[in-house]
mmCIF file of C-alpha atoms in Angstrom:
data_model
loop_
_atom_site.group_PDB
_atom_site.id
_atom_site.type_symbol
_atom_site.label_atom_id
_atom_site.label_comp_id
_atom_site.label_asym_id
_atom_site.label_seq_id
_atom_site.Cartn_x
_atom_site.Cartn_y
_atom_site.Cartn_z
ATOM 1 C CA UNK A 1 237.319 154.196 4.168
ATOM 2 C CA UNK A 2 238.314 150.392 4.307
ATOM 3 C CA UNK A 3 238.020 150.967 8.338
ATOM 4 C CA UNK A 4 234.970 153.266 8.445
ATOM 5 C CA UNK A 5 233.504 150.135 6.555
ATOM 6 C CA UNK A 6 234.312 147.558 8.875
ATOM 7 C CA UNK A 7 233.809 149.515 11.923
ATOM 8 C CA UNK A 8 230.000 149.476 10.286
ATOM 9 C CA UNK A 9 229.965 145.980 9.985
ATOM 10 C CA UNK A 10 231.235 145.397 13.322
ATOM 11 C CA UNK A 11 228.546 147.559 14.452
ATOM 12 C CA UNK A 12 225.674 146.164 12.383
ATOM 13 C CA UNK A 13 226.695 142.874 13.963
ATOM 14 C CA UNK A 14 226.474 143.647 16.975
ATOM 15 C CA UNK A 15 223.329 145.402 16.727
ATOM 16 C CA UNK A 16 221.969 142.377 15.142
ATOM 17 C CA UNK A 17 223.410 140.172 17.951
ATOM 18 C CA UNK A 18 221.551 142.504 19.910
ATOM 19 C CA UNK A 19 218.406 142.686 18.492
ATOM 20 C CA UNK A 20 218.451 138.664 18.669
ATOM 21 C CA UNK A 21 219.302 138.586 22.521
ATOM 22 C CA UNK A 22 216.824 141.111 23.101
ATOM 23 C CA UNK A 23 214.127 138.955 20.827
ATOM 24 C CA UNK A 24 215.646 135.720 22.964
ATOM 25 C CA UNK A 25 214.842 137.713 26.055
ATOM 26 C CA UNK A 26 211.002 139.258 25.014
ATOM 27 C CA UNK A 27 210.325 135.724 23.743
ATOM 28 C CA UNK A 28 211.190 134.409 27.235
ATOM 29 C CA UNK A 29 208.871 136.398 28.786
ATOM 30 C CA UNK A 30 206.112 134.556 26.736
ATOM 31 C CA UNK A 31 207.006 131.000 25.588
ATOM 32 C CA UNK A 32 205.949 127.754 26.992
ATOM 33 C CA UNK A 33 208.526 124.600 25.850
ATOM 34 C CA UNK A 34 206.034 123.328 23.770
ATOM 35 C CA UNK A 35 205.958 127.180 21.811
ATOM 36 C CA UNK A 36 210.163 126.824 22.101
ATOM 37 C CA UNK A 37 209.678 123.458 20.449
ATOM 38 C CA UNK A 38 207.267 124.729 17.612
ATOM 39 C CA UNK A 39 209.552 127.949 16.928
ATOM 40 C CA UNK A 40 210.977 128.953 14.440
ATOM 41 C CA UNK A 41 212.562 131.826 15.199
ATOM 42 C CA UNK A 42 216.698 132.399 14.639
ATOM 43 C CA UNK A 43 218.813 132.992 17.661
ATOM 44 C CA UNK A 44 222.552 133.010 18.095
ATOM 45 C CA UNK A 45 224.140 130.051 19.381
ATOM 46 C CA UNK A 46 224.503 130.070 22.814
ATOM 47 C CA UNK A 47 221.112 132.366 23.318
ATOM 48 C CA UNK A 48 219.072 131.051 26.460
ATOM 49 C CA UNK A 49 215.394 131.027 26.924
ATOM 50 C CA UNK A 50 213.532 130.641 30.428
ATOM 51 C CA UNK A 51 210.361 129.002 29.563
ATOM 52 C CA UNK A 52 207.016 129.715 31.926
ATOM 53 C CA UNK A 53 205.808 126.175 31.628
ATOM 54 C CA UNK A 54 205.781 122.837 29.916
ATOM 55 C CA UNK A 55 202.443 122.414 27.819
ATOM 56 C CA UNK A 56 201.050 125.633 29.789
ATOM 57 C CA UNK A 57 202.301 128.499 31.534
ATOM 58 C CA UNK A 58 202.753 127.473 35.785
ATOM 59 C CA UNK A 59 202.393 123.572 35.293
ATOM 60 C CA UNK A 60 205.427 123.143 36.775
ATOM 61 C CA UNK A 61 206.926 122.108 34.045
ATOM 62 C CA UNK A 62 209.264 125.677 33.027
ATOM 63 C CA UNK A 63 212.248 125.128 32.786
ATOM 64 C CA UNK A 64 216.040 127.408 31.150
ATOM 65 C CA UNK A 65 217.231 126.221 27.820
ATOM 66 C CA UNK A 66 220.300 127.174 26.134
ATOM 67 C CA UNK A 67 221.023 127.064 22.313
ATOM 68 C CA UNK A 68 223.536 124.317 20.835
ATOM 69 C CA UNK A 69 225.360 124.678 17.881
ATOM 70 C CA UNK A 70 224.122 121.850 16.457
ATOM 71 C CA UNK A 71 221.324 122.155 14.036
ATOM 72 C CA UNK A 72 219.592 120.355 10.891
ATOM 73 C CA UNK A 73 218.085 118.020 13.090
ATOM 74 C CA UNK A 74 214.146 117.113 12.347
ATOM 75 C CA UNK A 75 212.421 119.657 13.531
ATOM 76 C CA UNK A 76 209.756 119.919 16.276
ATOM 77 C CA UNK A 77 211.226 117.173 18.382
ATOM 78 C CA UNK A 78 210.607 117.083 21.960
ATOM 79 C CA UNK A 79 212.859 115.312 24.603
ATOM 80 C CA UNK A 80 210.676 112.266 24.987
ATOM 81 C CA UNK A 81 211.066 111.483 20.936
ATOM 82 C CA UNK A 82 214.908 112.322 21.053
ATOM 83 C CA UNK A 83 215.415 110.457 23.976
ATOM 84 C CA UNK A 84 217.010 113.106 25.999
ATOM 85 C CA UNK A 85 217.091 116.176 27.865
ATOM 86 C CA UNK A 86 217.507 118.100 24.411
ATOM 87 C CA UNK A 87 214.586 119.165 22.218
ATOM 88 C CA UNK A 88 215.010 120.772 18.529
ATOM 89 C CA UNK A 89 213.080 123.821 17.163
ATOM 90 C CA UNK A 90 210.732 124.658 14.443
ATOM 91 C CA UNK A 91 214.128 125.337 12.582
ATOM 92 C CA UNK A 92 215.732 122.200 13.300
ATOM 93 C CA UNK A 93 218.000 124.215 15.854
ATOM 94 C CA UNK A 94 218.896 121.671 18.836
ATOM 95 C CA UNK A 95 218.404 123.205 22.281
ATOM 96 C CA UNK A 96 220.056 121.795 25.544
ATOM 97 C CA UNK A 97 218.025 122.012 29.421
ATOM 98 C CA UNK A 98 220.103 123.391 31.357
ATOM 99 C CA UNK A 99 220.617 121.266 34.658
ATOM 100 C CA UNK A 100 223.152 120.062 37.567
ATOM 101 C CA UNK A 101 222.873 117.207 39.499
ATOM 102 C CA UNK A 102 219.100 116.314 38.939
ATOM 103 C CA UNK A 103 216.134 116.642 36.137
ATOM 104 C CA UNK A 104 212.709 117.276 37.061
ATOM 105 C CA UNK A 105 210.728 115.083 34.866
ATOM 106 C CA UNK A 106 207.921 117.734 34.513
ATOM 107 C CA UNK A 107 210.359 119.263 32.340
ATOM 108 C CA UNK A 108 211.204 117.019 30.084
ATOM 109 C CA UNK A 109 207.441 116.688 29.133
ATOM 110 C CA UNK A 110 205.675 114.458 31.913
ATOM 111 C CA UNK A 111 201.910 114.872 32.963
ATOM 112 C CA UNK A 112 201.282 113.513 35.843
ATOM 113 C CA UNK A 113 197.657 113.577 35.155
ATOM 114 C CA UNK A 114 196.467 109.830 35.857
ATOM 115 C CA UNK A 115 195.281 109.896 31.282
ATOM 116 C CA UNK A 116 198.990 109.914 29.891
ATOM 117 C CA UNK A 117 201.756 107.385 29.110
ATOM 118 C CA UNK A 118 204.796 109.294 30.065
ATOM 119 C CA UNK A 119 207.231 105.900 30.059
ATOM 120 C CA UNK A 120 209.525 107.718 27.160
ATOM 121 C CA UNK A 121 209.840 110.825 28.954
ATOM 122 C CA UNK A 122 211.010 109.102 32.674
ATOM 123 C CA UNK A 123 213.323 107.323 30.224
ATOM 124 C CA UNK A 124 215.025 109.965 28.209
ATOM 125 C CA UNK A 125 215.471 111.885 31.766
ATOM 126 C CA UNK A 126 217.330 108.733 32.908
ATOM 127 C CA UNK A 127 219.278 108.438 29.952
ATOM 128 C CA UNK A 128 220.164 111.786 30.201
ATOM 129 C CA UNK A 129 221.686 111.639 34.147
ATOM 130 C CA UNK A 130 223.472 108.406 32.617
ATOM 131 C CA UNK A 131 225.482 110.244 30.341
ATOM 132 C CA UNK A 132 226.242 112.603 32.794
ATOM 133 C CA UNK A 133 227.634 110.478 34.571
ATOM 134 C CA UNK A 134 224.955 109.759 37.460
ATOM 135 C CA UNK A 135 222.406 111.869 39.150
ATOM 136 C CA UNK A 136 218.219 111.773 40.174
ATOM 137 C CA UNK A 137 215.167 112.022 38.559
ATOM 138 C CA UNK A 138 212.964 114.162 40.401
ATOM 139 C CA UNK A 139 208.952 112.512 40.064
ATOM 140 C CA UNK A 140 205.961 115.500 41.066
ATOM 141 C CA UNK A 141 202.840 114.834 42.991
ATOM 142 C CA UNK A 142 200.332 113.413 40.006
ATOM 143 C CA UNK A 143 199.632 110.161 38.397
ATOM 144 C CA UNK A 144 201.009 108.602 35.332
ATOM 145 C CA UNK A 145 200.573 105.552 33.480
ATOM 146 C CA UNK A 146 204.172 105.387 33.156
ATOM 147 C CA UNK A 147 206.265 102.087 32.571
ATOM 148 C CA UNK A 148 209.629 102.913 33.808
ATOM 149 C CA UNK A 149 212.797 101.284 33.201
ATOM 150 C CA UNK A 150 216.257 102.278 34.939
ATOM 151 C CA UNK A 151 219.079 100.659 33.993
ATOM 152 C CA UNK A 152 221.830 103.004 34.766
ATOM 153 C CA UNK A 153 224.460 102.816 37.504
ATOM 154 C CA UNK A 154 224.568 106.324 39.718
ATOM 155 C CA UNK A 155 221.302 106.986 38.807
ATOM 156 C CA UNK A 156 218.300 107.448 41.941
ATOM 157 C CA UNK A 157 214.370 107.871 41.291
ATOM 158 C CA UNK A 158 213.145 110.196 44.092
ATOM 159 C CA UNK A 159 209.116 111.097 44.050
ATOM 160 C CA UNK A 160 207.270 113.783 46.651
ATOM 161 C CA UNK A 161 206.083 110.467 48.845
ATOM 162 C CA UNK A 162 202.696 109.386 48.583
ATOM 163 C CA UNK A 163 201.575 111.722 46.361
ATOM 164 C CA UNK A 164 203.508 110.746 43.538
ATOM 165 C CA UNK A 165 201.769 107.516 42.052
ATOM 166 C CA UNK A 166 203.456 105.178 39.399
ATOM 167 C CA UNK A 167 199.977 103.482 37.901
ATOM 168 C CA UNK A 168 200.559 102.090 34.019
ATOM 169 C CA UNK A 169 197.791 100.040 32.386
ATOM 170 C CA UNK A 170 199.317 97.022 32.773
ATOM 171 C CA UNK A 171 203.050 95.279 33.058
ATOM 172 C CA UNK A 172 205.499 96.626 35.699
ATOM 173 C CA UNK A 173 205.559 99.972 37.493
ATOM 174 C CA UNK A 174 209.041 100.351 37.885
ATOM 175 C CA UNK A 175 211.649 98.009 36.334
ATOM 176 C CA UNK A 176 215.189 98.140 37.423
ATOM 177 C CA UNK A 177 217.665 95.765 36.120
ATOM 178 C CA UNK A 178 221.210 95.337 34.755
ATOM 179 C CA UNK A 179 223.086 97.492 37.139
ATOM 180 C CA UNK A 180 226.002 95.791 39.048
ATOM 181 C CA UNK A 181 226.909 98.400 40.867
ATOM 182 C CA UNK A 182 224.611 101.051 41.765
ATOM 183 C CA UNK A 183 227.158 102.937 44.025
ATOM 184 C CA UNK A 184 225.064 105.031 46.320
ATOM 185 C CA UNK A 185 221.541 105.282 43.468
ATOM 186 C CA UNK A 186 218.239 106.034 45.902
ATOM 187 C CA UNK A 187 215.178 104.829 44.723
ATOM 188 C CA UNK A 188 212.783 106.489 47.225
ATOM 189 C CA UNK A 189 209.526 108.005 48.187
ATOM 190 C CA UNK A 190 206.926 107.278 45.692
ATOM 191 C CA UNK A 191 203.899 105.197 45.135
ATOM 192 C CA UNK A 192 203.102 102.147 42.914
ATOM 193 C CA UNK A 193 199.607 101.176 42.338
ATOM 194 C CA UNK A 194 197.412 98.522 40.574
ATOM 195 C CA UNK A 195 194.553 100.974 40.456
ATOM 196 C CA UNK A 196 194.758 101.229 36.200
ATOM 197 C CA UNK A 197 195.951 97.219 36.028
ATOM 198 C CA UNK A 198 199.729 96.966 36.785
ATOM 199 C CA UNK A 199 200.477 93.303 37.108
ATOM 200 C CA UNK A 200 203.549 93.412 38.943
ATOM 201 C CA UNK A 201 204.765 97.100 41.111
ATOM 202 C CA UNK A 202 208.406 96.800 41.485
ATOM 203 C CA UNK A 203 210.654 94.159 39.554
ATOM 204 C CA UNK A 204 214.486 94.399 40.583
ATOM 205 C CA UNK A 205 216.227 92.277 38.150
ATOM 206 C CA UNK A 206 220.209 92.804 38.284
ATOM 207 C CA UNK A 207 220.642 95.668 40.894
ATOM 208 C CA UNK A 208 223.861 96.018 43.395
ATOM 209 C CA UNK A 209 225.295 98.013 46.534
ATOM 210 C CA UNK A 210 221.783 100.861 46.289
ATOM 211 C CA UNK A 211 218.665 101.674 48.621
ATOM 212 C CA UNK A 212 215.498 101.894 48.001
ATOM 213 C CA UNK A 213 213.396 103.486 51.003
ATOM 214 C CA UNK A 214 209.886 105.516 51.773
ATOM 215 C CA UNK A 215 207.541 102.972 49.134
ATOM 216 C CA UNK A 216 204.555 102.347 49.369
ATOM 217 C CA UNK A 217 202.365 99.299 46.898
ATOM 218 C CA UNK A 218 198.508 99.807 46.517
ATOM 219 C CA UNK A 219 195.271 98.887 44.934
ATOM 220 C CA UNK A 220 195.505 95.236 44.384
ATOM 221 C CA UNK A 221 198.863 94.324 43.028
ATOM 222 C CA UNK A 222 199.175 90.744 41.557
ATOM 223 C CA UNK A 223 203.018 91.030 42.937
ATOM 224 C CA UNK A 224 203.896 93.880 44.623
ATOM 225 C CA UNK A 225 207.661 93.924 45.389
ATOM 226 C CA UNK A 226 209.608 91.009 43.184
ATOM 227 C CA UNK A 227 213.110 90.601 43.643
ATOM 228 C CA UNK A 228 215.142 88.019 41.223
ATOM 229 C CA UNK A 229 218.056 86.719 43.318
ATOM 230 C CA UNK A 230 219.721 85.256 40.698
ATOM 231 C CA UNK A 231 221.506 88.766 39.774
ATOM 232 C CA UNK A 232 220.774 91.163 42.404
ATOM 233 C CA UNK A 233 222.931 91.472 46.119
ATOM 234 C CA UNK A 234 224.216 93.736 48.763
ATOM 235 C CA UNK A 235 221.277 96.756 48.530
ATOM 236 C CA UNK A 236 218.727 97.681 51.412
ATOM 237 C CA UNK A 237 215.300 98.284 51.592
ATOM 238 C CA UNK A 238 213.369 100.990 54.275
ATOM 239 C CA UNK A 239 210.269 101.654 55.348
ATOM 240 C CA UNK A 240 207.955 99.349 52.523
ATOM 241 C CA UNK A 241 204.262 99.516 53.178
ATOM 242 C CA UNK A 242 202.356 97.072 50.851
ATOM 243 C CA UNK A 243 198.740 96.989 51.022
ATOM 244 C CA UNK A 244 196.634 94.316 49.732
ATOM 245 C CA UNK A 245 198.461 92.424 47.352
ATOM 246 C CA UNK A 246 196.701 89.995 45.321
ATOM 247 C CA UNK A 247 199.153 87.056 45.146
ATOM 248 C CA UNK A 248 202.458 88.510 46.797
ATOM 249 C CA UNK A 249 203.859 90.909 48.926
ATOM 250 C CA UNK A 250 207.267 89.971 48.262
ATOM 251 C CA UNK A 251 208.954 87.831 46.076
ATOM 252 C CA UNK A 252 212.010 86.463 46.545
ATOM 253 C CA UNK A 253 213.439 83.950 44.069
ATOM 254 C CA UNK A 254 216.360 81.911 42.777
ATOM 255 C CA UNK A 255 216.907 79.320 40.072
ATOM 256 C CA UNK A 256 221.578 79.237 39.861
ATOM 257 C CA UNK A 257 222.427 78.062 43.082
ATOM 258 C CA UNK A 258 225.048 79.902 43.071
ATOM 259 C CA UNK A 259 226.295 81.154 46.771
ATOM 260 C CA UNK A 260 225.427 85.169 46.506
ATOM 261 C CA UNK A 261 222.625 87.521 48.221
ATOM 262 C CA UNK A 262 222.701 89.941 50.639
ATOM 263 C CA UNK A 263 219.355 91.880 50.773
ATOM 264 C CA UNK A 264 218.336 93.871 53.997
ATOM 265 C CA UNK A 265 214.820 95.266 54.888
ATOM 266 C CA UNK A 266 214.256 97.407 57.963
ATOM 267 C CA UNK A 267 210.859 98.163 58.552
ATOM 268 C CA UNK A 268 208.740 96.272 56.336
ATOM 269 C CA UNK A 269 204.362 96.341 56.603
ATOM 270 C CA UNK A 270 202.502 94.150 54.267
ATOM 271 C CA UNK A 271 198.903 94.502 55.259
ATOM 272 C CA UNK A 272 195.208 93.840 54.024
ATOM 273 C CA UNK A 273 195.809 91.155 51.610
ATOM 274 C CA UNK A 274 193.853 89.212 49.095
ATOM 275 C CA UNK A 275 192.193 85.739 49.929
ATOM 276 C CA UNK A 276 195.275 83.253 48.878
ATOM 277 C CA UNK A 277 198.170 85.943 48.722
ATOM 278 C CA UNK A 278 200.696 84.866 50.643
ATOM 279 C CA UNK A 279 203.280 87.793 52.651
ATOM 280 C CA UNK A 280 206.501 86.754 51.776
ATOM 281 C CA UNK A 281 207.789 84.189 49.559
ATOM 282 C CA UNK A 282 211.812 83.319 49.426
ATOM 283 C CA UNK A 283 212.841 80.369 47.564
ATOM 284 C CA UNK A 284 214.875 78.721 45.191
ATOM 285 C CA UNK A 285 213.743 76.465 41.981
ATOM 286 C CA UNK A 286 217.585 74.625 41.879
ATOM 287 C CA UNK A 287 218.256 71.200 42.650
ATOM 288 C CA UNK A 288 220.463 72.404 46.174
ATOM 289 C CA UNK A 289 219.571 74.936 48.843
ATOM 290 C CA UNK A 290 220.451 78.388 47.590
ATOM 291 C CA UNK A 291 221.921 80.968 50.346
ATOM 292 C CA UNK A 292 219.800 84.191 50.270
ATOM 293 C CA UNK A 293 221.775 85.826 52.729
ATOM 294 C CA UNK A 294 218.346 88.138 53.566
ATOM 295 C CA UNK A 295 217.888 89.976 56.920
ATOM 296 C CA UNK A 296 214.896 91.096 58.173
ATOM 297 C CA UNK A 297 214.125 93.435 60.766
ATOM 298 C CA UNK A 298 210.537 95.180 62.001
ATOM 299 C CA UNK A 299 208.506 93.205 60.344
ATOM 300 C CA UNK A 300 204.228 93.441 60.435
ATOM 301 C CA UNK A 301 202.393 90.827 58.194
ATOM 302 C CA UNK A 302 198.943 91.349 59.433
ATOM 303 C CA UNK A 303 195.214 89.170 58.416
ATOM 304 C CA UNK A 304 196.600 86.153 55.840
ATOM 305 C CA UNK A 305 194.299 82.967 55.103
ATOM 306 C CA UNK A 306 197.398 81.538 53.560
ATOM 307 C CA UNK A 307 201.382 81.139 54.718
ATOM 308 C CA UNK A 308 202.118 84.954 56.399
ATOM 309 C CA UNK A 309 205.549 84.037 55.568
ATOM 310 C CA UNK A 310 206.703 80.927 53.469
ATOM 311 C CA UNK A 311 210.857 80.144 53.432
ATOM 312 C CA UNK A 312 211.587 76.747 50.601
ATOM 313 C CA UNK A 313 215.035 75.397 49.431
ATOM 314 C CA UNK A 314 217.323 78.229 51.037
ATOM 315 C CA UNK A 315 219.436 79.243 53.904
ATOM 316 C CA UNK A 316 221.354 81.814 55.334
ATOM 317 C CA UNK A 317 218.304 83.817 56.437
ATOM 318 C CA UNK A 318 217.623 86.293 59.363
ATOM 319 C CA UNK A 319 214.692 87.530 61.452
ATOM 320 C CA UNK A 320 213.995 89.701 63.929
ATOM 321 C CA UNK A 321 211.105 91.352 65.209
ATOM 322 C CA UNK A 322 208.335 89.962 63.056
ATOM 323 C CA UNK A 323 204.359 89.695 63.995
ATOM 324 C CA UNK A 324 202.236 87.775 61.586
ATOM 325 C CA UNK A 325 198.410 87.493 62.016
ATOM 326 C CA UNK A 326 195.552 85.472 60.437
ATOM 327 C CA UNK A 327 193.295 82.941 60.238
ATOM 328 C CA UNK A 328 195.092 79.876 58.329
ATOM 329 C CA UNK A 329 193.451 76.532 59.188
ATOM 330 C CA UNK A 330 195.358 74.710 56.653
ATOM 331 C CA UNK A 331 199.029 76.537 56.629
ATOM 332 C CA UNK A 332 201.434 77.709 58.818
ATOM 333 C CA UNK A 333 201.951 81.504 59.561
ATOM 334 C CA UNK A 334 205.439 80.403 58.779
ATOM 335 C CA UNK A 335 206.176 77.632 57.096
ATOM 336 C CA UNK A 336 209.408 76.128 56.099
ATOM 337 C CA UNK A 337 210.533 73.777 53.618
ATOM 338 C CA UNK A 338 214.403 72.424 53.241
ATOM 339 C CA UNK A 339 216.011 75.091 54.482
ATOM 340 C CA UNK A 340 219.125 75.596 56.560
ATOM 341 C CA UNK A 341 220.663 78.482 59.255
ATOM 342 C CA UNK A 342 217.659 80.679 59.595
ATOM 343 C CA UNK A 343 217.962 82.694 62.627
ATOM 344 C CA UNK A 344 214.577 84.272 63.867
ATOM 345 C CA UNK A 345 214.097 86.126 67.235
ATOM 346 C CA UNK A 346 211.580 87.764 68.537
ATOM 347 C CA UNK A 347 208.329 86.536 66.587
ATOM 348 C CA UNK A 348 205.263 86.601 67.493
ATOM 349 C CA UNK A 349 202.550 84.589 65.304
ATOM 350 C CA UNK A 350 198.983 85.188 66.222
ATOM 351 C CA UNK A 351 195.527 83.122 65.548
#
């Protein structure tokens, strides 16, 4: 009898455990994350759902999540307001994304529609490839109004190319700072524009031994590309297209003195600018010369009114292949101040 009973059980449970995959499975057929998010629906730990969409079914956005064991967290949380790649359910039932080696950003929650703020969402994803020890955050075609921060090592920022436009309401498009040693990270293929007010595109504060490649800066940029010295050395740039920028394309500085640098560009188009903006700016606010260590190579700085190129209190700075036009009565297409071993060859500086 005892067995004939527990046989029963056994086979109630698994009926149940049946009924709940086949639920999981019906349910997948149907849900959107946000409906995942809002649900509140039991499953079995371990139970994965394939959802058709984001906010709505085909925006891109679907994506496979898996059940955790964890649970009694708040419920209704998305990843953006847990500040990962984990959301919880109407239950308070914490589901993981299931991913590899990179996280589409669309499904963590991202727009992309030129009206939302997705800054939280870009920086749960990149949270989440942190502590996974490195990987990329995939950026769609679309718009947002996104400030992003990345301040992980291992971790790249890849975008569709043009298409994919980083345009917040003000501030900086793309911060990336405090990461000695960024072993390999890509930042590439993506747009940063001043079209909803950015101030300032790209700000690399602290950034080591990377590449950042296929970028393009639009639509009136007060700074477009602003690199602080002071912290950042040995990482490359590739193919940068900056188009009208309103005070500077680039922005080298330097305030420690101290004897570090090493920053490459190859291919490098700064074009259209704003009366007074000046191309490129390196220099150095300390009391002594400050080596950059900055080569340049296929460089276009086309139609300035003020210095095409300006070079002040450093050395240790290569050129080749550069062609800077304008009309600049009172400056010099370049125009140096105290500096020391700057090689240039191949330059051609015209009106």
């Amino acid at each position: 009898i005892l067995a004939d009973a527990v046989t029963a059980q056994v086979a109630a449970e698994a009926a149940e455990t049946g009924a709940v995959a086949a639920e999981a499975t019906l349910l997948a057929e149907k849900l959107t994350t946000v409906q995942l998010i809002a649900l509140s629906n039991s499953f079995a730990v371990g139970s994965v759902i394939d959802t058709l969409g984001y906010t709505s079914n085909g925006d891109g956005g679907g994506a496979q999540w898996v059940k955790s064991g964890i649970s009694g967290s708040t419920p209704s949380q998305s990843p953006a307001q847990l500040g990962g790649a984990v959301l919880s359910d109407g239950s308070g039932d914490v589901w993981a994304l299931v991913w590899s080696s990179e996280l589409n950003v669309l499904s963590l929650g991202a727009k992309y529609d030129n009206a939302t703020d997705d800054s939280a969402v870009h920086n749960a994803g990149l949270s989440s490839l942190s502590a996974a020890g490195g990987g990329v955050l995939r950026l769609p075609s679309g718009t947002t109004r996104a400030n992003i921060v990345n301040t992980f090592d291992k971790v790249g920022i890849i975008g569709e190319g043009r298409s994919t436009v980083i345009a917040p309401l003000s501030g900086v498009g793309l911060q990336v700072n405090g990461i000695s040693g960024g072993f390999g990270s890509l930042i590439h293929n993506f747009t940063i524009s001043g079209v909803n007010g950015a101030i300032k595109g790209l700000f690399v504060d602290g950034f080591s031994r990377g590449k950042f490649g296929d970028l393009w800066f639009t639509d009136g940029i007060d700074i477009c590309l602003h690199i602080d010295g002071d912290g950042s050395t040995e990482f490359t740039f590739e193919n940068v297209y900056i188009h009208n920028p309103l005070s500077r394309g680039v922005l080298y500085s330097r305030t420690d003195g101290v004897d570090t640098g090493g920053v490459y560009f190859d291919t490098l188009h700064i074009t259209g600018p704003a009366a007074g903006a000046k191309g490129i700016e390196v220099t150095s606010s300390h009391t002594s010369r400050t080596r950059a260590f900055m080569f340049m190579n296929k460089v276009v700085l086309d139609n300035f009114t003020e210095e095409a190129m300006l070079l002040e209190n450093v050395e240790s700075f290569f050129i080749a292949q550069m062609w800077a036009t304008g009309t600049a009565p009172s400056f010099g297409m370049l125009t140096t101040k105290d500096i020391k071993d700057c090689f240039i060859e191949q330059a051609w500086l015209q009106n």
